[in-house]
PDB file of C-alpha atoms in Angstrom:
ATOM      1  CA  MET A   1      -7.317   8.115  11.873  1.00 86.00           C
ATOM      2  CA  SER A   2      -4.120   7.571  11.480  1.00 93.00           C
ATOM      3  CA  GLN A   3      -2.594   6.620   8.139  1.00 94.00           C
ATOM      4  CA  LEU A   4      -1.630   3.270   8.929  1.00 96.00           C
ATOM      5  CA  LYS A   5      -5.248   2.580   9.658  1.00 97.00           C
ATOM      6  CA  LYS A   6      -6.611   4.391   6.346  1.00 96.00           C
ATOM      7  CA  ILE A   7      -4.365   1.996   4.470  1.00 97.00           C
ATOM      8  CA  LYS A   8      -5.214  -1.281   6.548  1.00 97.00           C
ATOM      9  CA  ILE A   9      -8.817  -0.577   5.769  1.00 97.00           C
ATOM     10  CA  HIS A  10      -8.264   0.418   2.403  1.00 97.00           C
ATOM     11  CA  LEU A  11      -6.221  -2.955   1.775  1.00 98.00           C
ATOM     12  CA  GLU A  12      -8.854  -4.870   3.666  1.00 97.00           C
ATOM     13  CA  GLN A  13     -11.608  -3.752   1.594  1.00 97.00           C
ATOM     14  CA  GLY A  14      -9.859  -5.759  -1.129  1.00 96.00           C
ATOM     15  CA  ASN A  15      -8.113  -2.740  -2.809  1.00 97.00           C
ATOM     16  CA  THR A  16      -4.870  -2.462  -4.246  1.00 97.00           C
ATOM     17  CA  ILE A  17      -2.065   0.774  -3.537  1.00 98.00           C
ATOM     18  CA  THR A  18       0.335   2.435  -4.708  1.00 97.00           C
ATOM     19  CA  PRO A  19       2.972   5.013  -3.803  1.00 96.00           C
ATOM     20  CA  LEU A  20       1.092   7.565  -5.890  1.00 93.00           C
ATOM     21  CA  ASP A  21      -2.143   6.416  -4.764  1.00 95.00           C
ATOM     22  CA  ALA A  22      -1.075   6.940  -0.553  1.00 97.00           C
ATOM     23  CA  LEU A  23       0.245  10.277  -1.301  1.00 96.00           C
ATOM     24  CA  HIS A  24      -2.849  11.387  -3.279  1.00 97.00           C
ATOM     25  CA  ALA A  25      -5.194  10.248  -1.122  1.00 95.00           C
ATOM     26  CA  TRP A  26      -3.909  10.717   2.652  1.00 95.00           C
ATOM     27  CA  GLY A  27      -0.205  12.515   1.959  1.00 94.00           C
ATOM     28  CA  CYS A  28       1.618   9.523   2.870  1.00 95.00           C
ATOM     29  CA  PHE A  29       5.217   9.695   1.318  1.00 96.00           C
ATOM     30  CA  ARG A  30       6.414   6.377   2.932  1.00 96.00           C
ATOM     31  CA  LEU A  31       4.141   3.625   1.944  1.00 97.00           C
ATOM     32  CA  ALA A  32       6.861   1.016   2.249  1.00 96.00           C
ATOM     33  CA  ALA A  33       7.075   1.604   5.742  1.00 97.00           C
ATOM     34  CA  ARG A  34       3.539   1.571   6.492  1.00 97.00           C
ATOM     35  CA  ILE A  35       3.129  -1.847   4.463  1.00 98.00           C
ATOM     36  CA  LYS A  36       6.218  -2.887   6.645  1.00 98.00           C
ATOM     37  CA  GLU A  37       4.524  -1.831   9.601  1.00 97.00           C
ATOM     38  CA  LEU A  38       1.381  -3.684   8.920  1.00 98.00           C
ATOM     39  CA  ARG A  39       2.901  -6.880   7.810  1.00 98.00           C
ATOM     40  CA  ASP A  40       5.030  -6.757  11.275  1.00 98.00           C
ATOM     41  CA  LEU A  41       1.241  -6.787  13.005  1.00 97.00           C
ATOM     42  CA  GLY A  42       0.600  -9.733  11.086  1.00 97.00           C
ATOM     43  CA  MET A  43      -1.087  -8.469   7.749  1.00 97.00           C
ATOM     44  CA  GLU A  44      -0.199 -10.835   4.471  1.00 97.00           C
ATOM     45  CA  ILE A  45       0.418  -8.233   1.676  1.00 98.00           C
ATOM     46  CA  ILE A  46       1.603  -9.232  -1.737  1.00 97.00           C
ATOM     47  CA  THR A  47       3.752  -6.922  -3.726  1.00 97.00           C
ATOM     48  CA  ASN A  48       3.625  -6.630  -7.289  1.00 97.00           C
ATOM     49  CA  LYS A  49       5.618  -4.291  -9.742  1.00 97.00           C
ATOM     50  CA  ILE A  50       3.470  -2.155 -12.019  1.00 94.00           C
ATOM     51  CA  THR A  51       5.082  -0.596 -14.821  1.00 95.00           C
ATOM     52  CA  LEU A  52       4.364   3.146 -15.730  1.00 90.00           C
ATOM     53  CA  ASP A  53       3.591   4.688 -18.987  1.00 95.00           C
ATOM     54  CA  ASN A  54       7.195   6.223 -18.937  1.00 96.00           C
ATOM     55  CA  GLY A  55       8.788   2.601 -18.262  1.00 95.00           C
ATOM     56  CA  LYS A  56       9.563   3.191 -14.460  1.00 94.00           C
ATOM     57  CA  GLN A  57       8.251   0.735 -12.057  1.00 96.00           C
ATOM     58  CA  ILE A  58       6.718   1.131  -8.890  1.00 95.00           C
ATOM     59  CA  ALA A  59       5.179  -1.359  -6.055  1.00 97.00           C
ATOM     60  CA  GLU A  60       1.359  -2.133  -5.813  1.00 98.00           C
ATOM     61  CA  TYR A  61       0.130  -3.655  -2.696  1.00 98.00           C
ATOM     62  CA  LYS A  62      -2.761  -6.248  -2.071  1.00 98.00           C
ATOM     63  CA  LYS A  63      -3.895  -8.011   0.763  1.00 97.00           C
ATOM     64  CA  ASN A  64      -3.477 -11.668   0.547  1.00 95.00           C
ATOM     65  CA  PRO A  65      -7.070 -12.761   0.077  1.00 86.00           C
ATOM     66  CA  SER A  66      -6.201 -16.260   1.695  1.00 77.00           C
TER      67      SER A  66
END
């Protein structure tokens, strides 16, 4: 199964995902590119900024529930 399909299923199940989650779960180094592909296919995805303990910010994605 492709990374795109795995990420799509993960989001459709109501889960959130960060680049670190995608890297650990599926070896996906380019989550933002996969999210863009899903958006281009019509999936509504919300992006939230998460601040890590070290002060750095990363993106967290989730499917728009509407």
